[in-house]
């Protein structure tokens, strides 16, 4: 009962922790993309390899913590009257982002470990790199869908934008459902 009340209380606005997780992952993902390894031979530099493995592990752990936190303490800020297909699409995009980000980290760890043990070419490492690249591309598309949906809700003024975004607030919308 208290658990459900806490979830309902956060319905119109995500908690500060949820916002820190959200925007922290935006920064973490952007940093990861900016610092990405362009050529697998760069992993011959052990300090870079170690950094990449640590970064991917931290990202994976934080992603798991975020997923559990959001599932246990937060609920969707979509209005109750939102069409069921739109709710399903939102859920699939969110879950897809979690899966693609986890896949990026896990496949990156596998690439690093396999490279470290001496398998620097061949079908195994090429296959893992292909999975890694597919996960990155998928994450780009899902993030684009997520941003487009956020902008849609901003234009709709239904309170969804204001529930997570600290700037460019909606005016005259359903801010406090």
mmCIF file with all atom_site columns, C-alpha atoms in Angstrom:
data_model
loop_
_atom_site.group_PDB
_atom_site.id
_atom_site.type_symbol
_atom_site.label_atom_id
_atom_site.label_alt_id
_atom_site.label_comp_id
_atom_site.label_asym_id
_atom_site.label_entity_id
_atom_site.label_seq_id
_atom_site.pdbx_PDB_ins_code
_atom_site.Cartn_x
_atom_site.Cartn_y
_atom_site.Cartn_z
_atom_site.occupancy
_atom_site.B_iso_or_equiv
_atom_site.pdbx_formal_charge
_atom_site.auth_seq_id
_atom_site.auth_comp_id
_atom_site.auth_asym_id
_atom_site.auth_atom_id
_atom_site.pdbx_PDB_model_num
ATOM 1   C CA . UNK A 1 1   ? 0.000  0.000   0.000   1.00 0.00 ? 1   UNK A CA 1
ATOM 2   C CA . UNK A 1 2   ? 2.767  2.471   0.936   1.00 0.00 ? 2   UNK A CA 1
ATOM 3   C CA . UNK A 1 3   ? 4.747  1.266   -2.101  1.00 0.00 ? 3   UNK A CA 1
ATOM 4   C CA . UNK A 1 4   ? 1.809  2.025   -4.445  1.00 0.00 ? 4   UNK A CA 1
ATOM 5   C CA . UNK A 1 5   ? 1.282  5.421   -2.812  1.00 0.00 ? 5   UNK A CA 1
ATOM 6   C CA . UNK A 1 6   ? 4.945  6.267   -3.389  1.00 0.00 ? 6   UNK A CA 1
ATOM 7   C CA . UNK A 1 7   ? 4.658  5.288   -7.051  1.00 0.00 ? 7   UNK A CA 1
ATOM 8   C CA . UNK A 1 8   ? 1.480  7.356   -7.444  1.00 0.00 ? 8   UNK A CA 1
ATOM 9   C CA . UNK A 1 9   ? 3.074  10.363  -5.735  1.00 0.00 ? 9   UNK A CA 1
ATOM 10  C CA . UNK A 1 10  ? 5.820  10.352  -8.375  1.00 0.00 ? 10  UNK A CA 1
ATOM 11  C CA . UNK A 1 11  ? 3.394  10.012  -11.287 1.00 0.00 ? 11  UNK A CA 1
ATOM 12  C CA . UNK A 1 12  ? 3.465  13.670  -12.342 1.00 0.00 ? 12  UNK A CA 1
ATOM 13  C CA . UNK A 1 13  ? 7.143  14.195  -11.644 1.00 0.00 ? 13  UNK A CA 1
ATOM 14  C CA . UNK A 1 14  ? 10.054 11.810  -11.421 1.00 0.00 ? 14  UNK A CA 1
ATOM 15  C CA . UNK A 1 15  ? 12.182 11.864  -8.284  1.00 0.00 ? 15  UNK A CA 1
ATOM 16  C CA . UNK A 1 16  ? 15.451 13.763  -8.143  1.00 0.00 ? 16  UNK A CA 1
ATOM 17  C CA . UNK A 1 17  ? 17.282 10.416  -8.156  1.00 0.00 ? 17  UNK A CA 1
ATOM 18  C CA . UNK A 1 18  ? 15.429 9.326   -11.310 1.00 0.00 ? 18  UNK A CA 1
ATOM 19  C CA . UNK A 1 19  ? 16.353 12.599  -13.017 1.00 0.00 ? 19  UNK A CA 1
ATOM 20  C CA . UNK A 1 20  ? 20.005 12.244  -11.966 1.00 0.00 ? 20  UNK A CA 1
ATOM 21  C CA . UNK A 1 21  ? 20.047 8.694   -13.357 1.00 0.00 ? 21  UNK A CA 1
ATOM 22  C CA . UNK A 1 22  ? 18.416 9.845   -16.611 1.00 0.00 ? 22  UNK A CA 1
ATOM 23  C CA . UNK A 1 23  ? 20.612 12.863  -17.282 1.00 0.00 ? 23  UNK A CA 1
ATOM 24  C CA . UNK A 1 24  ? 23.686 11.109  -15.888 1.00 0.00 ? 24  UNK A CA 1
ATOM 25  C CA . UNK A 1 25  ? 23.214 8.388   -18.504 1.00 0.00 ? 25  UNK A CA 1
ATOM 26  C CA . UNK A 1 26  ? 22.863 11.004  -21.217 1.00 0.00 ? 26  UNK A CA 1
ATOM 27  C CA . UNK A 1 27  ? 26.270 12.370  -20.175 1.00 0.00 ? 27  UNK A CA 1
ATOM 28  C CA . UNK A 1 28  ? 27.793 8.896   -19.706 1.00 0.00 ? 28  UNK A CA 1
ATOM 29  C CA . UNK A 1 29  ? 26.575 7.708   -23.119 1.00 0.00 ? 29  UNK A CA 1
ATOM 30  C CA . UNK A 1 30  ? 27.775 10.897  -24.840 1.00 0.00 ? 30  UNK A CA 1
ATOM 31  C CA . UNK A 1 31  ? 31.177 10.505  -23.185 1.00 0.00 ? 31  UNK A CA 1
ATOM 32  C CA . UNK A 1 32  ? 31.347 6.852   -24.237 1.00 0.00 ? 32  UNK A CA 1
ATOM 33  C CA . UNK A 1 33  ? 30.554 7.756   -27.837 1.00 0.00 ? 33  UNK A CA 1
ATOM 34  C CA . UNK A 1 34  ? 33.074 10.615  -27.869 1.00 0.00 ? 34  UNK A CA 1
ATOM 35  C CA . UNK A 1 35  ? 35.830 8.408   -26.393 1.00 0.00 ? 35  UNK A CA 1
ATOM 36  C CA . UNK A 1 36  ? 35.009 5.265   -28.373 1.00 0.00 ? 36  UNK A CA 1
ATOM 37  C CA . UNK A 1 37  ? 37.727 3.055   -29.782 1.00 0.00 ? 37  UNK A CA 1
ATOM 38  C CA . UNK A 1 38  ? 37.950 3.728   -33.514 1.00 0.00 ? 38  UNK A CA 1
ATOM 39  C CA . UNK A 1 39  ? 40.250 0.820   -34.343 1.00 0.00 ? 39  UNK A CA 1
ATOM 40  C CA . UNK A 1 40  ? 40.519 -2.406  -32.376 1.00 0.00 ? 40  UNK A CA 1
ATOM 41  C CA . UNK A 1 41  ? 44.323 -2.232  -32.537 1.00 0.00 ? 41  UNK A CA 1
ATOM 42  C CA . UNK A 1 42  ? 44.109 0.699   -30.109 1.00 0.00 ? 42  UNK A CA 1
ATOM 43  C CA . UNK A 1 43  ? 43.373 -1.928  -27.449 1.00 0.00 ? 43  UNK A CA 1
ATOM 44  C CA . UNK A 1 44  ? 47.037 -2.967  -27.637 1.00 0.00 ? 44  UNK A CA 1
ATOM 45  C CA . UNK A 1 45  ? 47.575 -0.023  -25.263 1.00 0.00 ? 45  UNK A CA 1
ATOM 46  C CA . UNK A 1 46  ? 46.880 -1.813  -21.968 1.00 0.00 ? 46  UNK A CA 1
ATOM 47  C CA . UNK A 1 47  ? 45.960 1.384   -20.112 1.00 0.00 ? 47  UNK A CA 1
ATOM 48  C CA . UNK A 1 48  ? 43.277 2.124   -22.734 1.00 0.00 ? 48  UNK A CA 1
ATOM 49  C CA . UNK A 1 49  ? 42.055 -1.472  -22.638 1.00 0.00 ? 49  UNK A CA 1
ATOM 50  C CA . UNK A 1 50  ? 41.833 -1.367  -18.832 1.00 0.00 ? 50  UNK A CA 1
ATOM 51  C CA . UNK A 1 51  ? 39.983 1.976   -18.963 1.00 0.00 ? 51  UNK A CA 1
ATOM 52  C CA . UNK A 1 52  ? 37.494 0.630   -21.533 1.00 0.00 ? 52  UNK A CA 1
ATOM 53  C CA . UNK A 1 53  ? 36.829 -2.480  -19.446 1.00 0.00 ? 53  UNK A CA 1
ATOM 54  C CA . UNK A 1 54  ? 36.337 -0.447  -16.268 1.00 0.00 ? 54  UNK A CA 1
ATOM 55  C CA . UNK A 1 55  ? 34.120 2.099   -18.061 1.00 0.00 ? 55  UNK A CA 1
ATOM 56  C CA . UNK A 1 56  ? 31.925 -0.644  -19.566 1.00 0.00 ? 56  UNK A CA 1
ATOM 57  C CA . UNK A 1 57  ? 31.651 -2.432  -16.216 1.00 0.00 ? 57  UNK A CA 1
ATOM 58  C CA . UNK A 1 58  ? 30.674 0.760   -14.391 1.00 0.00 ? 58  UNK A CA 1
ATOM 59  C CA . UNK A 1 59  ? 28.130 1.573   -17.095 1.00 0.00 ? 59  UNK A CA 1
ATOM 60  C CA . UNK A 1 60  ? 26.637 -1.919  -16.837 1.00 0.00 ? 60  UNK A CA 1
ATOM 61  C CA . UNK A 1 61  ? 26.402 -1.796  -13.026 1.00 0.00 ? 61  UNK A CA 1
ATOM 62  C CA . UNK A 1 62  ? 24.854 1.693   -13.062 1.00 0.00 ? 62  UNK A CA 1
ATOM 63  C CA . UNK A 1 63  ? 22.426 0.606   -15.772 1.00 0.00 ? 63  UNK A CA 1
ATOM 64  C CA . UNK A 1 64  ? 21.300 -2.349  -13.637 1.00 0.00 ? 64  UNK A CA 1
ATOM 65  C CA . UNK A 1 65  ? 20.920 -0.119  -10.565 1.00 0.00 ? 65  UNK A CA 1
ATOM 66  C CA . UNK A 1 66  ? 18.966 2.423   -12.609 1.00 0.00 ? 66  UNK A CA 1
ATOM 67  C CA . UNK A 1 67  ? 16.699 -0.245  -14.073 1.00 0.00 ? 67  UNK A CA 1
ATOM 68  C CA . UNK A 1 68  ? 15.918 -1.698  -10.641 1.00 0.00 ? 68  UNK A CA 1
ATOM 69  C CA . UNK A 1 69  ? 15.424 1.749   -9.090  1.00 0.00 ? 69  UNK A CA 1
ATOM 70  C CA . UNK A 1 70  ? 13.040 2.866   -11.832 1.00 0.00 ? 70  UNK A CA 1
ATOM 71  C CA . UNK A 1 71  ? 11.069 -0.407  -11.761 1.00 0.00 ? 71  UNK A CA 1
ATOM 72  C CA . UNK A 1 72  ? 10.686 -0.383  -7.968  1.00 0.00 ? 72  UNK A CA 1
ATOM 73  C CA . UNK A 1 73  ? 10.099 3.300   -7.222  1.00 0.00 ? 73  UNK A CA 1
ATOM 74  C CA . UNK A 1 74  ? 8.841  5.158   -10.289 1.00 0.00 ? 74  UNK A CA 1
ATOM 75  C CA . UNK A 1 75  ? 5.862  4.896   -12.606 1.00 0.00 ? 75  UNK A CA 1
ATOM 76  C CA . UNK A 1 76  ? 5.243  6.249   -16.058 1.00 0.00 ? 76  UNK A CA 1
ATOM 77  C CA . UNK A 1 77  ? 4.390  9.913   -16.345 1.00 0.00 ? 77  UNK A CA 1
ATOM 78  C CA . UNK A 1 78  ? 2.130  9.187   -19.313 1.00 0.00 ? 78  UNK A CA 1
ATOM 79  C CA . UNK A 1 79  ? -1.406 10.416  -18.644 1.00 0.00 ? 79  UNK A CA 1
ATOM 80  C CA . UNK A 1 80  ? -3.966 7.709   -17.839 1.00 0.00 ? 80  UNK A CA 1
ATOM 81  C CA . UNK A 1 81  ? -5.869 8.525   -21.034 1.00 0.00 ? 81  UNK A CA 1
ATOM 82  C CA . UNK A 1 82  ? -2.850 7.748   -23.246 1.00 0.00 ? 82  UNK A CA 1
ATOM 83  C CA . UNK A 1 83  ? -3.723 5.239   -25.974 1.00 0.00 ? 83  UNK A CA 1
ATOM 84  C CA . UNK A 1 84  ? -2.655 1.677   -25.046 1.00 0.00 ? 84  UNK A CA 1
ATOM 85  C CA . UNK A 1 85  ? -0.548 1.351   -28.221 1.00 0.00 ? 85  UNK A CA 1
ATOM 86  C CA . UNK A 1 86  ? 1.333  4.525   -27.308 1.00 0.00 ? 86  UNK A CA 1
ATOM 87  C CA . UNK A 1 87  ? 1.940  3.151   -23.805 1.00 0.00 ? 87  UNK A CA 1
ATOM 88  C CA . UNK A 1 88  ? 3.202  -0.098  -25.334 1.00 0.00 ? 88  UNK A CA 1
ATOM 89  C CA . UNK A 1 89  ? 5.490  1.796   -27.720 1.00 0.00 ? 89  UNK A CA 1
ATOM 90  C CA . UNK A 1 90  ? 6.910  3.825   -24.819 1.00 0.00 ? 90  UNK A CA 1
ATOM 91  C CA . UNK A 1 91  ? 7.546  0.658   -22.827 1.00 0.00 ? 91  UNK A CA 1
ATOM 92  C CA . UNK A 1 92  ? 9.203  -1.107  -25.763 1.00 0.00 ? 92  UNK A CA 1
ATOM 93  C CA . UNK A 1 93  ? 11.455 1.865   -26.527 1.00 0.00 ? 93  UNK A CA 1
ATOM 94  C CA . UNK A 1 94  ? 12.513 2.139   -22.879 1.00 0.00 ? 94  UNK A CA 1
ATOM 95  C CA . UNK A 1 95  ? 13.183 -1.588  -22.542 1.00 0.00 ? 95  UNK A CA 1
ATOM 96  C CA . UNK A 1 96  ? 14.961 -1.535  -25.907 1.00 0.00 ? 96  UNK A CA 1
ATOM 97  C CA . UNK A 1 97  ? 17.241 1.245   -24.685 1.00 0.00 ? 97  UNK A CA 1
ATOM 98  C CA . UNK A 1 98  ? 18.114 -0.768  -21.568 1.00 0.00 ? 98  UNK A CA 1
ATOM 99  C CA . UNK A 1 99  ? 18.821 -3.878  -23.660 1.00 0.00 ? 99  UNK A CA 1
ATOM 100 C CA . UNK A 1 100 ? 20.875 -2.034  -26.270 1.00 0.00 ? 100 UNK A CA 1
ATOM 101 C CA . UNK A 1 101 ? 22.934 -0.158  -23.654 1.00 0.00 ? 101 UNK A CA 1
ATOM 102 C CA . UNK A 1 102 ? 23.558 -3.381  -21.725 1.00 0.00 ? 102 UNK A CA 1
ATOM 103 C CA . UNK A 1 103 ? 24.508 -5.131  -24.960 1.00 0.00 ? 103 UNK A CA 1
ATOM 104 C CA . UNK A 1 104 ? 26.958 -2.337  -25.802 1.00 0.00 ? 104 UNK A CA 1
ATOM 105 C CA . UNK A 1 105 ? 28.656 -2.727  -22.418 1.00 0.00 ? 105 UNK A CA 1
ATOM 106 C CA . UNK A 1 106 ? 28.663 -6.541  -22.384 1.00 0.00 ? 106 UNK A CA 1
ATOM 107 C CA . UNK A 1 107 ? 29.883 -6.910  -25.966 1.00 0.00 ? 107 UNK A CA 1
ATOM 108 C CA . UNK A 1 108 ? 32.516 -4.231  -25.329 1.00 0.00 ? 108 UNK A CA 1
ATOM 109 C CA . UNK A 1 109 ? 33.750 -6.193  -22.316 1.00 0.00 ? 109 UNK A CA 1
ATOM 110 C CA . UNK A 1 110 ? 33.857 -9.383  -24.403 1.00 0.00 ? 110 UNK A CA 1
ATOM 111 C CA . UNK A 1 111 ? 35.805 -7.633  -27.175 1.00 0.00 ? 111 UNK A CA 1
ATOM 112 C CA . UNK A 1 112 ? 38.294 -6.298  -24.623 1.00 0.00 ? 112 UNK A CA 1
ATOM 113 C CA . UNK A 1 113 ? 38.779 -9.618  -22.851 1.00 0.00 ? 113 UNK A CA 1
ATOM 114 C CA . UNK A 1 114 ? 39.091 -11.607 -26.078 1.00 0.00 ? 114 UNK A CA 1
ATOM 115 C CA . UNK A 1 115 ? 41.564 -9.092  -27.462 1.00 0.00 ? 115 UNK A CA 1
ATOM 116 C CA . UNK A 1 116 ? 43.536 -9.204  -24.192 1.00 0.00 ? 116 UNK A CA 1
ATOM 117 C CA . UNK A 1 117 ? 43.854 -13.001 -24.293 1.00 0.00 ? 117 UNK A CA 1
ATOM 118 C CA . UNK A 1 118 ? 45.294 -12.754 -27.790 1.00 0.00 ? 118 UNK A CA 1
ATOM 119 C CA . UNK A 1 119 ? 42.373 -13.314 -30.161 1.00 0.00 ? 119 UNK A CA 1
ATOM 120 C CA . UNK A 1 120 ? 42.828 -10.185 -32.244 1.00 0.00 ? 120 UNK A CA 1
ATOM 121 C CA . UNK A 1 121 ? 41.126 -11.274 -35.448 1.00 0.00 ? 121 UNK A CA 1
ATOM 122 C CA . UNK A 1 122 ? 38.858 -13.968 -36.764 1.00 0.00 ? 122 UNK A CA 1
ATOM 123 C CA . UNK A 1 123 ? 35.219 -14.903 -36.720 1.00 0.00 ? 123 UNK A CA 1
ATOM 124 C CA . UNK A 1 124 ? 34.753 -14.786 -32.932 1.00 0.00 ? 124 UNK A CA 1
ATOM 125 C CA . UNK A 1 125 ? 35.948 -11.238 -32.353 1.00 0.00 ? 125 UNK A CA 1
ATOM 126 C CA . UNK A 1 126 ? 34.405 -10.010 -35.625 1.00 0.00 ? 126 UNK A CA 1
ATOM 127 C CA . UNK A 1 127 ? 31.054 -11.472 -34.552 1.00 0.00 ? 127 UNK A CA 1
ATOM 128 C CA . UNK A 1 128 ? 31.205 -9.781  -31.164 1.00 0.00 ? 128 UNK A CA 1
ATOM 129 C CA . UNK A 1 129 ? 32.198 -6.486  -32.795 1.00 0.00 ? 129 UNK A CA 1
ATOM 130 C CA . UNK A 1 130 ? 29.208 -6.846  -35.154 1.00 0.00 ? 130 UNK A CA 1
ATOM 131 C CA . UNK A 1 131 ? 26.884 -7.344  -32.154 1.00 0.00 ? 131 UNK A CA 1
ATOM 132 C CA . UNK A 1 132 ? 28.493 -4.326  -30.468 1.00 0.00 ? 132 UNK A CA 1
ATOM 133 C CA . UNK A 1 133 ? 28.024 -2.137  -33.559 1.00 0.00 ? 133 UNK A CA 1
ATOM 134 C CA . UNK A 1 134 ? 24.430 -3.320  -34.018 1.00 0.00 ? 134 UNK A CA 1
ATOM 135 C CA . UNK A 1 135 ? 23.674 -2.443  -30.387 1.00 0.00 ? 135 UNK A CA 1
ATOM 136 C CA . UNK A 1 136 ? 25.190 1.025   -30.838 1.00 0.00 ? 136 UNK A CA 1
ATOM 137 C CA . UNK A 1 137 ? 23.155 1.644   -34.007 1.00 0.00 ? 137 UNK A CA 1
ATOM 138 C CA . UNK A 1 138 ? 20.003 0.334   -32.330 1.00 0.00 ? 138 UNK A CA 1
ATOM 139 C CA . UNK A 1 139 ? 20.586 2.608   -29.351 1.00 0.00 ? 139 UNK A CA 1
ATOM 140 C CA . UNK A 1 140 ? 20.868 5.619   -31.687 1.00 0.00 ? 140 UNK A CA 1
ATOM 141 C CA . UNK A 1 141 ? 17.500 4.808   -33.266 1.00 0.00 ? 141 UNK A CA 1
ATOM 142 C CA . UNK A 1 142 ? 15.804 4.154   -29.936 1.00 0.00 ? 142 UNK A CA 1
ATOM 143 C CA . UNK A 1 143 ? 17.206 7.345   -28.417 1.00 0.00 ? 143 UNK A CA 1
ATOM 144 C CA . UNK A 1 144 ? 15.968 9.258   -31.472 1.00 0.00 ? 144 UNK A CA 1
ATOM 145 C CA . UNK A 1 145 ? 12.488 7.749   -30.950 1.00 0.00 ? 145 UNK A CA 1
ATOM 146 C CA . UNK A 1 146 ? 12.661 8.647   -27.248 1.00 0.00 ? 146 UNK A CA 1
ATOM 147 C CA . UNK A 1 147 ? 13.629 12.267  -27.972 1.00 0.00 ? 147 UNK A CA 1
ATOM 148 C CA . UNK A 1 148 ? 10.960 12.560  -30.695 1.00 0.00 ? 148 UNK A CA 1
ATOM 149 C CA . UNK A 1 149 ? 8.337  11.254  -28.256 1.00 0.00 ? 149 UNK A CA 1
ATOM 150 C CA . UNK A 1 150 ? 9.518  13.697  -25.583 1.00 0.00 ? 150 UNK A CA 1
ATOM 151 C CA . UNK A 1 151 ? 9.192  16.575  -28.058 1.00 0.00 ? 151 UNK A CA 1
ATOM 152 C CA . UNK A 1 152 ? 5.738  15.289  -29.055 1.00 0.00 ? 152 UNK A CA 1
ATOM 153 C CA . UNK A 1 153 ? 4.660  15.385  -25.404 1.00 0.00 ? 153 UNK A CA 1
ATOM 154 C CA . UNK A 1 154 ? 6.216  18.833  -25.009 1.00 0.00 ? 154 UNK A CA 1
ATOM 155 C CA . UNK A 1 155 ? 4.048  20.082  -27.881 1.00 0.00 ? 155 UNK A CA 1
ATOM 156 C CA . UNK A 1 156 ? 1.034  18.252  -26.457 1.00 0.00 ? 156 UNK A CA 1
ATOM 157 C CA . UNK A 1 157 ? 1.564  19.914  -23.043 1.00 0.00 ? 157 UNK A CA 1
ATOM 158 C CA . UNK A 1 158 ? 0.430  16.845  -21.146 1.00 0.00 ? 158 UNK A CA 1
ATOM 159 C CA . UNK A 1 159 ? 3.021  17.072  -18.357 1.00 0.00 ? 159 UNK A CA 1
ATOM 160 C CA . UNK A 1 160 ? 5.293  14.284  -19.610 1.00 0.00 ? 160 UNK A CA 1
ATOM 161 C CA . UNK A 1 161 ? 8.053  16.704  -20.673 1.00 0.00 ? 161 UNK A CA 1
ATOM 162 C CA . UNK A 1 162 ? 7.995  18.553  -17.349 1.00 0.00 ? 162 UNK A CA 1
ATOM 163 C CA . UNK A 1 163 ? 8.194  15.280  -15.419 1.00 0.00 ? 163 UNK A CA 1
ATOM 164 C CA . UNK A 1 164 ? 11.821 14.700  -16.484 1.00 0.00 ? 164 UNK A CA 1
ATOM 165 C CA . UNK A 1 165 ? 13.209 17.753  -18.272 1.00 0.00 ? 165 UNK A CA 1
ATOM 166 C CA . UNK A 1 166 ? 14.431 20.616  -16.063 1.00 0.00 ? 166 UNK A CA 1
ATOM 167 C CA . UNK A 1 167 ? 14.392 23.278  -18.811 1.00 0.00 ? 167 UNK A CA 1
ATOM 168 C CA . UNK A 1 168 ? 12.037 24.720  -21.441 1.00 0.00 ? 168 UNK A CA 1
ATOM 169 C CA . UNK A 1 169 ? 9.028  23.968  -19.240 1.00 0.00 ? 169 UNK A CA 1
ATOM 170 C CA . UNK A 1 170 ? 5.547  23.532  -20.640 1.00 0.00 ? 170 UNK A CA 1
ATOM 171 C CA . UNK A 1 171 ? 3.212  26.431  -19.982 1.00 0.00 ? 171 UNK A CA 1
ATOM 172 C CA . UNK A 1 172 ? -0.522 26.016  -19.599 1.00 0.00 ? 172 UNK A CA 1
ATOM 173 C CA . UNK A 1 173 ? -0.406 22.232  -19.768 1.00 0.00 ? 173 UNK A CA 1
ATOM 174 C CA . UNK A 1 174 ? -1.211 19.435  -17.384 1.00 0.00 ? 174 UNK A CA 1
ATOM 175 C CA . UNK A 1 175 ? 1.815  20.087  -15.193 1.00 0.00 ? 175 UNK A CA 1
ATOM 176 C CA . UNK A 1 176 ? 0.375  18.776  -11.965 1.00 0.00 ? 176 UNK A CA 1
ATOM 177 C CA . UNK A 1 177 ? -1.931 15.927  -12.768 1.00 0.00 ? 177 UNK A CA 1
#
